[in-house]
JSON list of C-alpha atoms in Angstrom, two decimals:
[
{"chain": "A", "resi": 1, "resn": "MET", "atom": "CA", "xyz": [-29.76, 38.01, -16.58]},
{"chain": "A", "resi": 2, "resn": "GLN", "atom": "CA", "xyz": [-29.47, 35.12, -14.03]},
{"chain": "A", "resi": 3, "resn": "ARG", "atom": "CA", "xyz": [-28.15, 35.49, -10.98]},
{"chain": "A", "resi": 4, "resn": "TRP", "atom": "CA", "xyz": [-24.23, 34.03, -11.72]},
{"chain": "A", "resi": 5, "resn": "ALA", "atom": "CA", "xyz": [-23.66, 31.83, -8.33]},
{"chain": "A", "resi": 6, "resn": "ALA", "atom": "CA", "xyz": [-26.98, 29.88, -8.97]},
{"chain": "A", "resi": 7, "resn": "ARG", "atom": "CA", "xyz": [-24.87, 28.29, -11.41]},
{"chain": "A", "resi": 8, "resn": "PRO", "atom": "CA", "xyz": [-22.43, 25.36, -11.25]},
{"chain": "A", "resi": 9, "resn": "VAL", "atom": "CA", "xyz": [-19.32, 27.16, -11.26]},
{"chain": "A", "resi": 10, "resn": "TYR", "atom": "CA", "xyz": [-15.85, 25.14, -12.86]},
{"chain": "A", "resi": 11, "resn": "THR", "atom": "CA", "xyz": [-13.39, 25.12, -10.02]},
{"chain": "A", "resi": 12, "resn": "GLY", "atom": "CA", "xyz": [-10.71, 22.94, -11.67]},
{"chain": "A", "resi": 13, "resn": "PHE", "atom": "CA", "xyz": [-10.25, 19.38, -11.16]},
{"chain": "A", "resi": 14, "resn": "VAL", "atom": "CA", "xyz": [-8.88, 17.60, -7.89]},
{"chain": "A", "resi": 15, "resn": "TRP", "atom": "CA", "xyz": [-7.47, 14.44, -7.97]},
{"chain": "A", "resi": 16, "resn": "LYS", "atom": "CA", "xyz": [-5.63, 13.13, -5.18]},
{"chain": "A", "resi": 17, "resn": "ASP", "atom": "CA", "xyz": [-1.84, 11.84, -4.72]},
{"chain": "A", "resi": 18, "resn": "TYR", "atom": "CA", "xyz": [-0.89, 8.67, -3.43]},
{"chain": "A", "resi": 19, "resn": "GLU", "atom": "CA", "xyz": [-2.61, 5.95, -5.71]},
{"chain": "A", "resi": 20, "resn": "MET", "atom": "CA", "xyz": [-5.97, 8.08, -5.89]},
{"chain": "A", "resi": 21, "resn": "ARG", "atom": "CA", "xyz": [-6.85, 10.28, -8.64]},
{"chain": "A", "resi": 22, "resn": "LYS", "atom": "CA", "xyz": [-5.14, 13.36, -8.59]},
{"chain": "A", "resi": 23, "resn": "GLY", "atom": "CA", "xyz": [-6.38, 17.64, -9.44]},
{"chain": "A", "resi": 24, "resn": "PHE", "atom": "CA", "xyz": [-6.37, 18.14, -13.61]},
{"chain": "A", "resi": 25, "resn": "THR", "atom": "CA", "xyz": [-3.37, 19.44, -12.30]},
{"chain": "A", "resi": 26, "resn": "ARG", "atom": "CA", "xyz": [-2.79, 20.19, -8.44]},
{"chain": "A", "resi": 27, "resn": "LYS", "atom": "CA", "xyz": [-4.16, 23.28, -6.29]},
{"chain": "A", "resi": 28, "resn": "PRO", "atom": "CA", "xyz": [-1.30, 26.42, -6.49]},
{"chain": "A", "resi": 29, "resn": "GLN", "atom": "CA", "xyz": [-0.74, 27.59, -2.71]},
{"chain": "A", "resi": 30, "resn": "PRO", "atom": "CA", "xyz": [0.21, 31.23, -2.64]},
{"chain": "A", "resi": 31, "resn": "ASP", "atom": "CA", "xyz": [4.18, 31.77, -2.64]},
{"chain": "A", "resi": 32, "resn": "ALA", "atom": "CA", "xyz": [4.49, 27.84, -2.88]},
{"chain": "A", "resi": 33, "resn": "PRO", "atom": "CA", "xyz": [7.67, 26.80, -5.77]},
{"chain": "A", "resi": 34, "resn": "ALA", "atom": "CA", "xyz": [6.07, 25.41, -9.12]},
{"chain": "A", "resi": 35, "resn": "ALA", "atom": "CA", "xyz": [8.28, 23.07, -8.94]},
{"chain": "A", "resi": 36, "resn": "PRO", "atom": "CA", "xyz": [10.48, 21.48, -6.11]},
{"chain": "A", "resi": 37, "resn": "VAL", "atom": "CA", "xyz": [11.33, 18.35, -8.61]},
{"chain": "A", "resi": 38, "resn": "LYS", "atom": "CA", "xyz": [12.20, 17.87, -11.94]},
{"chain": "A", "resi": 39, "resn": "ASN", "atom": "CA", "xyz": [8.44, 18.66, -14.12]},
{"chain": "A", "resi": 40, "resn": "TYR", "atom": "CA", "xyz": [9.09, 16.07, -15.88]},
{"chain": "A", "resi": 41, "resn": "ILE", "atom": "CA", "xyz": [5.16, 15.26, -18.83]},
{"chain": "A", "resi": 42, "resn": "THR", "atom": "CA", "xyz": [4.44, 13.47, -21.57]},
{"chain": "A", "resi": 43, "resn": "PRO", "atom": "CA", "xyz": [3.49, 15.77, -24.61]},
{"chain": "A", "resi": 44, "resn": "SER", "atom": "CA", "xyz": [-0.04, 15.08, -24.39]},
{"chain": "A", "resi": 45, "resn": "GLY", "atom": "CA", "xyz": [0.43, 15.86, -21.00]},
{"chain": "A", "resi": 46, "resn": "LEU", "atom": "CA", "xyz": [1.66, 19.37, -21.02]},
{"chain": "A", "resi": 47, "resn": "GLU", "atom": "CA", "xyz": [-0.64, 19.91, -24.32]},
{"chain": "A", "resi": 48, "resn": "ARG", "atom": "CA", "xyz": [-3.38, 19.85, -21.43]},
{"chain": "A", "resi": 49, "resn": "LEU", "atom": "CA", "xyz": [-2.19, 22.05, -19.93]},
{"chain": "A", "resi": 50, "resn": "LYS", "atom": "CA", "xyz": [-1.75, 24.34, -22.27]},
{"chain": "A", "resi": 51, "resn": "ASP", "atom": "CA", "xyz": [-5.22, 23.89, -23.40]},
{"chain": "A", "resi": 52, "resn": "GLU", "atom": "CA", "xyz": [-6.29, 24.55, -19.73]},
{"chain": "A", "resi": 53, "resn": "HIS", "atom": "CA", "xyz": [-4.20, 27.72, -19.43]},
{"chain": "A", "resi": 54, "resn": "ARG", "atom": "CA", "xyz": [-5.51, 29.43, -23.60]},
{"chain": "A", "resi": 55, "resn": "PHE", "atom": "CA", "xyz": [-9.24, 28.02, -21.88]},
{"chain": "A", "resi": 56, "resn": "LEU", "atom": "CA", "xyz": [-8.84, 30.32, -18.68]},
{"chain": "A", "resi": 57, "resn": "LEU", "atom": "CA", "xyz": [-6.44, 33.22, -20.07]},
{"chain": "A", "resi": 58, "resn": "THR", "atom": "CA", "xyz": [-8.98, 34.36, -23.76]},
{"chain": "A", "resi": 59, "resn": "ARG", "atom": "CA", "xyz": [-12.32, 33.06, -22.75]},
{"chain": "A", "resi": 60, "resn": "GLU", "atom": "CA", "xyz": [-12.85, 31.85, -18.87]},
{"chain": "A", "resi": 61, "resn": "ARG", "atom": "CA", "xyz": [-11.51, 34.87, -17.55]},
{"chain": "A", "resi": 62, "resn": "PRO", "atom": "CA", "xyz": [-12.87, 37.50, -20.23]},
{"chain": "A", "resi": 63, "resn": "ALA", "atom": "CA", "xyz": [-16.02, 36.25, -19.11]},
{"chain": "A", "resi": 64, "resn": "VAL", "atom": "CA", "xyz": [-16.12, 36.75, -15.32]},
{"chain": "A", "resi": 65, "resn": "THR", "atom": "CA", "xyz": [-14.65, 39.81, -15.96]},
{"chain": "A", "resi": 66, "resn": "GLU", "atom": "CA", "xyz": [-17.87, 40.58, -17.54]},
{"chain": "A", "resi": 67, "resn": "VAL", "atom": "CA", "xyz": [-20.42, 39.58, -14.75]},
{"chain": "A", "resi": 68, "resn": "VAL", "atom": "CA", "xyz": [-18.35, 41.19, -12.21]},
{"chain": "A", "resi": 69, "resn": "ALA", "atom": "CA", "xyz": [-18.90, 44.52, -14.68]},
{"chain": "A", "resi": 70, "resn": "TRP", "atom": "CA", "xyz": [-22.42, 43.83, -14.90]},
{"chain": "A", "resi": 71, "resn": "ALA", "atom": "CA", "xyz": [-22.66, 42.80, -10.68]},
{"chain": "A", "resi": 72, "resn": "ALA", "atom": "CA", "xyz": [-20.81, 46.14, -9.91]},
{"chain": "A", "resi": 73, "resn": "SER", "atom": "CA", "xyz": [-23.34, 48.56, -12.08]},
{"chain": "A", "resi": 74, "resn": "ASN", "atom": "CA", "xyz": [-25.91, 46.81, -9.77]},
{"chain": "A", "resi": 75, "resn": "GLY", "atom": "CA", "xyz": [-25.47, 49.68, -7.14]},
{"chain": "A", "resi": 76, "resn": "ASP", "atom": "CA", "xyz": [-23.50, 48.36, -3.63]},
{"chain": "A", "resi": 77, "resn": "ARG", "atom": "CA", "xyz": [-20.72, 46.09, -3.76]},
{"chain": "A", "resi": 78, "resn": "SER", "atom": "CA", "xyz": [-19.95, 45.22, 0.15]},
{"chain": "A", "resi": 79, "resn": "GLU", "atom": "CA", "xyz": [-23.78, 43.47, 0.44]},
{"chain": "A", "resi": 80, "resn": "ASN", "atom": "CA", "xyz": [-23.90, 42.47, -3.98]},
{"chain": "A", "resi": 81, "resn": "ALA", "atom": "CA", "xyz": [-22.98, 38.67, -3.90]},
{"chain": "A", "resi": 82, "resn": "ASP", "atom": "CA", "xyz": [-23.01, 38.10, -7.51]},
{"chain": "A", "resi": 83, "resn": "TYR", "atom": "CA", "xyz": [-19.57, 41.19, -7.73]},
{"chain": "A", "resi": 84, "resn": "GLN", "atom": "CA", "xyz": [-18.11, 39.34, -4.71]},
{"chain": "A", "resi": 85, "resn": "TYR", "atom": "CA", "xyz": [-18.62, 36.12, -5.99]},
{"chain": "A", "resi": 86, "resn": "GLY", "atom": "CA", "xyz": [-17.24, 37.17, -9.62]},
{"chain": "A", "resi": 87, "resn": "LYS", "atom": "CA", "xyz": [-14.67, 38.82, -7.81]},
{"chain": "A", "resi": 88, "resn": "ARG", "atom": "CA", "xyz": [-13.42, 35.44, -5.62]},
{"chain": "A", "resi": 89, "resn": "ARG", "atom": "CA", "xyz": [-13.62, 33.98, -8.64]},
{"chain": "A", "resi": 90, "resn": "LEU", "atom": "CA", "xyz": [-11.68, 36.05, -10.84]},
{"chain": "A", "resi": 91, "resn": "ARG", "atom": "CA", "xyz": [-7.90, 35.22, -8.08]},
{"chain": "A", "resi": 92, "resn": "GLN", "atom": "CA", "xyz": [-8.97, 31.78, -8.19]},
{"chain": "A", "resi": 93, "resn": "ILE", "atom": "CA", "xyz": [-8.85, 31.65, -11.93]},
{"chain": "A", "resi": 94, "resn": "ASP", "atom": "CA", "xyz": [-5.58, 34.18, -11.61]},
{"chain": "A", "resi": 95, "resn": "GLY", "atom": "CA", "xyz": [-4.40, 31.34, -9.04]},
{"chain": "A", "resi": 96, "resn": "ARG", "atom": "CA", "xyz": [-5.01, 28.90, -11.53]},
{"chain": "A", "resi": 97, "resn": "ILE", "atom": "CA", "xyz": [-2.89, 30.82, -14.12]},
{"chain": "A", "resi": 98, "resn": "ARG", "atom": "CA", "xyz": [0.15, 31.54, -12.38]},
{"chain": "A", "resi": 99, "resn": "PHE", "atom": "CA", "xyz": [0.11, 27.89, -11.31]},
{"chain": "A", "resi": 100, "resn": "LEU", "atom": "CA", "xyz": [0.10, 26.77, -14.99]},
{"chain": "A", "resi": 101, "resn": "THR", "atom": "CA", "xyz": [1.96, 28.93, -16.19]},
{"chain": "A", "resi": 102, "resn": "LYS", "atom": "CA", "xyz": [5.01, 28.12, -14.18]},
{"chain": "A", "resi": 103, "resn": "ARG", "atom": "CA", "xyz": [4.28, 24.40, -14.88]},
{"chain": "A", "resi": 104, "resn": "ILE", "atom": "CA", "xyz": [4.74, 24.61, -18.50]},
{"chain": "A", "resi": 105, "resn": "GLU", "atom": "CA", "xyz": [7.29, 27.21, -18.12]},
{"chain": "A", "resi": 106, "resn": "THR", "atom": "CA", "xyz": [9.62, 23.98, -16.17]},
{"chain": "A", "resi": 107, "resn": "ALA", "atom": "CA", "xyz": [8.46, 21.52, -18.05]},
{"chain": "A", "resi": 108, "resn": "GLU", "atom": "CA", "xyz": [10.39, 18.59, -19.27]},
{"chain": "A", "resi": 109, "resn": "VAL", "atom": "CA", "xyz": [9.11, 17.19, -22.00]},
{"chain": "A", "resi": 110, "resn": "VAL", "atom": "CA", "xyz": [9.73, 13.41, -22.01]},
{"chain": "A", "resi": 111, "resn": "ASP", "atom": "CA", "xyz": [8.79, 11.33, -25.86]},
{"chain": "A", "resi": 112, "resn": "PRO", "atom": "CA", "xyz": [7.69, 7.08, -24.39]},
{"chain": "A", "resi": 113, "resn": "GLU", "atom": "CA", "xyz": [7.54, 6.93, -28.25]},
{"chain": "A", "resi": 114, "resn": "ALA", "atom": "CA", "xyz": [11.32, 8.34, -28.37]},
{"chain": "A", "resi": 115, "resn": "GLN", "atom": "CA", "xyz": [13.63, 5.89, -30.05]},
{"chain": "A", "resi": 116, "resn": "ARG", "atom": "CA", "xyz": [15.91, 4.25, -26.91]},
{"chain": "A", "resi": 117, "resn": "ALA", "atom": "CA", "xyz": [18.90, 2.22, -26.51]},
{"chain": "A", "resi": 118, "resn": "GLY", "atom": "CA", "xyz": [20.19, -0.46, -24.20]},
{"chain": "A", "resi": 119, "resn": "GLN", "atom": "CA", "xyz": [18.77, -0.41, -20.92]},
{"chain": "A", "resi": 120, "resn": "ALA", "atom": "CA", "xyz": [16.78, 3.11, -21.44]},
{"chain": "A", "resi": 121, "resn": "ALA", "atom": "CA", "xyz": [14.25, 0.38, -24.00]},
{"chain": "A", "resi": 122, "resn": "THR", "atom": "CA", "xyz": [14.50, -2.20, -21.41]},
{"chain": "A", "resi": 123, "resn": "ARG", "atom": "CA", "xyz": [14.71, -1.19, -18.39]},
{"chain": "A", "resi": 124, "resn": "ALA", "atom": "CA", "xyz": [11.45, 1.56, -16.89]},
{"chain": "A", "resi": 125, "resn": "PHE", "atom": "CA", "xyz": [11.78, 4.72, -15.88]},
{"chain": "A", "resi": 126, "resn": "PHE", "atom": "CA", "xyz": [9.42, 7.82, -16.84]},
{"chain": "A", "resi": 127, "resn": "GLY", "atom": "CA", "xyz": [7.12, 7.19, -20.03]},
{"chain": "A", "resi": 128, "resn": "ALA", "atom": "CA", "xyz": [7.39, 3.46, -19.39]},
{"chain": "A", "resi": 129, "resn": "THR", "atom": "CA", "xyz": [4.27, 1.26, -18.97]},
{"chain": "A", "resi": 130, "resn": "VAL", "atom": "CA", "xyz": [5.20, -1.90, -17.34]},
{"chain": "A", "resi": 131, "resn": "ARG", "atom": "CA", "xyz": [3.42, -4.99, -17.02]},
{"chain": "A", "resi": 132, "resn": "PHE", "atom": "CA", "xyz": [3.49, -7.35, -13.15]},
{"chain": "A", "resi": 133, "resn": "ALA", "atom": "CA", "xyz": [2.46, -9.76, -11.01]},
{"chain": "A", "resi": 134, "resn": "ASN", "atom": "CA", "xyz": [1.25, -9.76, -7.22]},
{"chain": "A", "resi": 135, "resn": "ALA", "atom": "CA", "xyz": [2.39, -12.50, -5.18]},
{"chain": "A", "resi": 136, "resn": "ALA", "atom": "CA", "xyz": [-1.49, -14.21, -6.31]},
{"chain": "A", "resi": 137, "resn": "GLY", "atom": "CA", "xyz": [-0.31, -13.98, -9.75]},
{"chain": "A", "resi": 138, "resn": "ALA", "atom": "CA", "xyz": [-2.62, -11.34, -10.32]},
{"chain": "A", "resi": 139, "resn": "GLU", "atom": "CA", "xyz": [-1.70, -8.37, -12.52]},
{"chain": "A", "resi": 140, "resn": "ARG", "atom": "CA", "xyz": [-1.68, -5.17, -13.76]},
{"chain": "A", "resi": 141, "resn": "VAL", "atom": "CA", "xyz": [-0.27, -2.47, -16.39]},
{"chain": "A", "resi": 142, "resn": "VAL", "atom": "CA", "xyz": [0.46, 0.75, -15.90]},
{"chain": "A", "resi": 143, "resn": "SER", "atom": "CA", "xyz": [2.35, 3.70, -17.50]},
{"chain": "A", "resi": 144, "resn": "ILE", "atom": "CA", "xyz": [4.61, 6.71, -15.25]},
{"chain": "A", "resi": 145, "resn": "VAL", "atom": "CA", "xyz": [3.61, 9.79, -15.94]},
{"chain": "A", "resi": 146, "resn": "GLY", "atom": "CA", "xyz": [4.26, 13.22, -14.63]},
{"chain": "A", "resi": 147, "resn": "THR", "atom": "CA", "xyz": [2.75, 15.39, -11.33]},
{"chain": "A", "resi": 148, "resn": "ASP", "atom": "CA", "xyz": [-0.17, 16.85, -13.93]},
{"chain": "A", "resi": 149, "resn": "GLU", "atom": "CA", "xyz": [-0.77, 13.25, -15.31]},
{"chain": "A", "resi": 150, "resn": "ILE", "atom": "CA", "xyz": [-2.39, 11.11, -12.66]},
{"chain": "A", "resi": 151, "resn": "ASP", "atom": "CA", "xyz": [-5.64, 9.24, -14.17]},
{"chain": "A", "resi": 152, "resn": "LEU", "atom": "CA", "xyz": [-6.28, 5.77, -11.97]},
{"chain": "A", "resi": 153, "resn": "SER", "atom": "CA", "xyz": [-8.87, 5.54, -14.56]},
{"chain": "A", "resi": 154, "resn": "ARG", "atom": "CA", "xyz": [-6.09, 5.01, -17.23]},
{"chain": "A", "resi": 155, "resn": "ASN", "atom": "CA", "xyz": [-3.67, 3.57, -15.05]},
{"chain": "A", "resi": 156, "resn": "HIS", "atom": "CA", "xyz": [-1.56, 6.30, -15.01]},
{"chain": "A", "resi": 157, "resn": "ILE", "atom": "CA", "xyz": [0.43, 6.92, -12.14]},
{"chain": "A", "resi": 158, "resn": "SER", "atom": "CA", "xyz": [2.79, 9.90, -10.40]},
{"chain": "A", "resi": 159, "resn": "TRP", "atom": "CA", "xyz": [6.60, 9.43, -11.16]},
{"chain": "A", "resi": 160, "resn": "VAL", "atom": "CA", "xyz": [7.44, 9.82, -7.58]},
{"chain": "A", "resi": 161, "resn": "SER", "atom": "CA", "xyz": [4.37, 7.72, -6.80]},
{"chain": "A", "resi": 162, "resn": "PRO", "atom": "CA", "xyz": [5.75, 4.91, -4.67]},
{"chain": "A", "resi": 163, "resn": "LEU", "atom": "CA", "xyz": [4.58, 1.97, -7.12]},
{"chain": "A", "resi": 164, "resn": "ALA", "atom": "CA", "xyz": [6.92, 4.16, -9.65]},
{"chain": "A", "resi": 165, "resn": "ARG", "atom": "CA", "xyz": [9.77, 4.22, -7.56]},
{"chain": "A", "resi": 166, "resn": "ALA", "atom": "CA", "xyz": [9.27, 0.46, -6.76]},
{"chain": "A", "resi": 167, "resn": "LEU", "atom": "CA", "xyz": [9.21, -0.33, -10.42]},
{"chain": "A", "resi": 168, "resn": "MET", "atom": "CA", "xyz": [11.90, 2.37, -11.00]},
{"chain": "A", "resi": 169, "resn": "LYS", "atom": "CA", "xyz": [15.08, 0.45, -13.41]},
{"chain": "A", "resi": 170, "resn": "SER", "atom": "CA", "xyz": [13.32, -3.00, -13.29]},
{"chain": "A", "resi": 171, "resn": "ALA", "atom": "CA", "xyz": [12.69, -5.35, -16.36]},
{"chain": "A", "resi": 172, "resn": "ALA", "atom": "CA", "xyz": [11.38, -7.73, -17.05]},
{"chain": "A", "resi": 173, "resn": "GLY", "atom": "CA", "xyz": [12.32, -10.83, -14.51]},
{"chain": "A", "resi": 174, "resn": "ASP", "atom": "CA", "xyz": [12.83, -8.62, -11.83]},
{"chain": "A", "resi": 175, "resn": "SER", "atom": "CA", "xyz": [11.97, -8.44, -7.94]},
{"chain": "A", "resi": 176, "resn": "VAL", "atom": "CA", "xyz": [10.22, -5.56, -6.59]},
{"chain": "A", "resi": 177, "resn": "VAL", "atom": "CA", "xyz": [9.11, -4.81, -3.39]},
{"chain": "A", "resi": 178, "resn": "LEU", "atom": "CA", "xyz": [6.69, -2.50, -2.80]},
{"chain": "A", "resi": 179, "resn": "GLN", "atom": "CA", "xyz": [6.67, -0.56, 1.09]},
{"chain": "A", "resi": 180, "resn": "LEU", "atom": "CA", "xyz": [3.06, 0.87, 1.53]},
{"chain": "A", "resi": 181, "resn": "PRO", "atom": "CA", "xyz": [1.22, 1.75, 4.92]},
{"chain": "A", "resi": 182, "resn": "GLY", "atom": "CA", "xyz": [-0.76, -1.25, 4.99]},
{"chain": "A", "resi": 183, "resn": "GLY", "atom": "CA", "xyz": [2.36, -3.64, 4.14]},
{"chain": "A", "resi": 184, "resn": "THR", "atom": "CA", "xyz": [5.29, -5.01, 1.84]},
{"chain": "A", "resi": 185, "resn": "GLU", "atom": "CA", "xyz": [3.95, -6.19, -1.75]},
{"chain": "A", "resi": 186, "resn": "TYR", "atom": "CA", "xyz": [6.38, -8.37, -3.52]},
{"chain": "A", "resi": 187, "resn": "LEU", "atom": "CA", "xyz": [5.72, -8.20, -7.40]},
{"chain": "A", "resi": 188, "resn": "THR", "atom": "CA", "xyz": [7.04, -9.33, -10.62]},
{"chain": "A", "resi": 189, "resn": "VAL", "atom": "CA", "xyz": [8.00, -7.22, -13.67]},
{"chain": "A", "resi": 190, "resn": "LEU", "atom": "CA", "xyz": [6.70, -8.99, -16.49]},
{"chain": "A", "resi": 191, "resn": "GLU", "atom": "CA", "xyz": [6.66, -6.57, -19.28]},
{"chain": "A", "resi": 192, "resn": "VAL", "atom": "CA", "xyz": [8.77, -2.90, -19.71]},
{"chain": "A", "resi": 193, "resn": "CYS", "atom": "CA", "xyz": [7.53, -1.01, -23.02]},
{"chain": "A", "resi": 194, "resn": "TYR", "atom": "CA", "xyz": [7.16, 2.33, -24.31]},
{"chain": "A", "resi": 195, "resn": "GLN", "atom": "CA", "xyz": [4.27, 3.15, -26.06]},
{"chain": "A", "resi": 196, "resn": "ARG", "atom": "CA", "xyz": [2.48, 5.79, -26.21]},
{"chain": "A", "resi": 197, "resn": "ILE", "atom": "CA", "xyz": [0.18, 7.59, -23.64]},
{"chain": "A", "resi": 198, "resn": "SER", "atom": "CA", "xyz": [-3.21, 8.37, -24.03]},
{"chain": "A", "resi": 199, "resn": "VAL", "atom": "CA", "xyz": [-3.86, 11.62, -21.37]},
{"chain": "A", "resi": 200, "resn": "GLU", "atom": "CA", "xyz": [-7.11, 13.06, -21.33]},
{"chain": "A", "resi": 201, "resn": "PRO", "atom": "CA", "xyz": [-7.37, 16.16, -23.25]},
{"chain": "A", "resi": 202, "resn": "PHE", "atom": "CA", "xyz": [-8.25, 19.45, -21.73]},
{"chain": "A", "resi": 203, "resn": "ARG", "atom": "CA", "xyz": [-12.80, 19.83, -22.13]},
{"chain": "A", "resi": 204, "resn": "GLU", "atom": "CA", "xyz": [-14.29, 22.94, -21.23]},
{"chain": "A", "resi": 205, "resn": "PRO", "atom": "CA", "xyz": [-16.45, 22.15, -18.26]},
{"chain": "A", "resi": 206, "resn": "PRO", "atom": "CA", "xyz": [-19.91, 22.48, -18.42]},
{"chain": "A", "resi": 207, "resn": "GLY", "atom": "CA", "xyz": [-20.25, 24.62, -15.27]},
{"chain": "A", "resi": 208, "resn": "SER", "atom": "CA", "xyz": [-17.56, 27.86, -16.29]},
{"chain": "A", "resi": 209, "resn": "GLU", "atom": "CA", "xyz": [-18.90, 31.24, -17.13]},
{"chain": "A", "resi": 210, "resn": "ALA", "atom": "CA", "xyz": [-17.75, 31.33, -20.79]},
{"chain": "A", "resi": 211, "resn": "SER", "atom": "CA", "xyz": [-20.34, 28.13, -21.68]},
{"chain": "A", "resi": 212, "resn": "ALA", "atom": "CA", "xyz": [-22.89, 29.48, -19.65]},
{"chain": "A", "resi": 213, "resn": "LYS", "atom": "CA", "xyz": [-22.26, 32.60, -22.15]},
{"chain": "A", "resi": 214, "resn": "GLY", "atom": "CA", "xyz": [-22.09, 30.46, -25.37]},
{"chain": "A", "resi": 215, "resn": "LEU", "atom": "CA", "xyz": [-19.22, 32.27, -26.06]},
{"chain": "A", "resi": 216, "resn": "PRO", "atom": "CA", "xyz": [-17.34, 31.35, -29.33]},
{"chain": "A", "resi": 217, "resn": "ARG", "atom": "CA", "xyz": [-14.07, 29.17, -28.98]},
{"chain": "A", "resi": 218, "resn": "ARG", "atom": "CA", "xyz": [-10.27, 31.03, -29.40]},
{"chain": "A", "resi": 219, "resn": "ARG", "atom": "CA", "xyz": [-7.38, 29.61, -30.63]}
]
């Protein structure tokens, strides 16, 4: 059997907060509250969390457990790299499962496609897609999503980011001020709309133990 430590291993995606790509979800911190603020999320974002949770619980963890059992049967565990690494991976997986469980349990789903009336339909709130321009006239379009859905390649920004906070409650024609460490920007809101926000779905990573073993997908 190929040594487990020799393969590239799935450790989860890590993206950065603040206008940079952040973790598939954030890295769990021991004993830290999972949701210090409202855990707003879109329906497709919640589905992605559930898909990763299901993958770890029903495929990746059993596969890694099998590797640990095999490594334990090979002799002295204190000097068995496969066993020690496998146990560490199990702790990482269990921490991730706990984190995802809390995020799913505390999720407050907001559907961008839900009907809105009055100012809720014309002003920027969670789930809005906003087109704006800076002082130089350069335009940009962003969608305001949850902290577990940030993806700058799709122009998805967190609702607690400085840009989203600056745009919150604005409507077409409004001017807003964006305060950044590097200076102040003046933005003009051109359009606010609510439409489907396509979140990249969870895909089983090729470096996972479950994929390496060719285990069948579970539903």
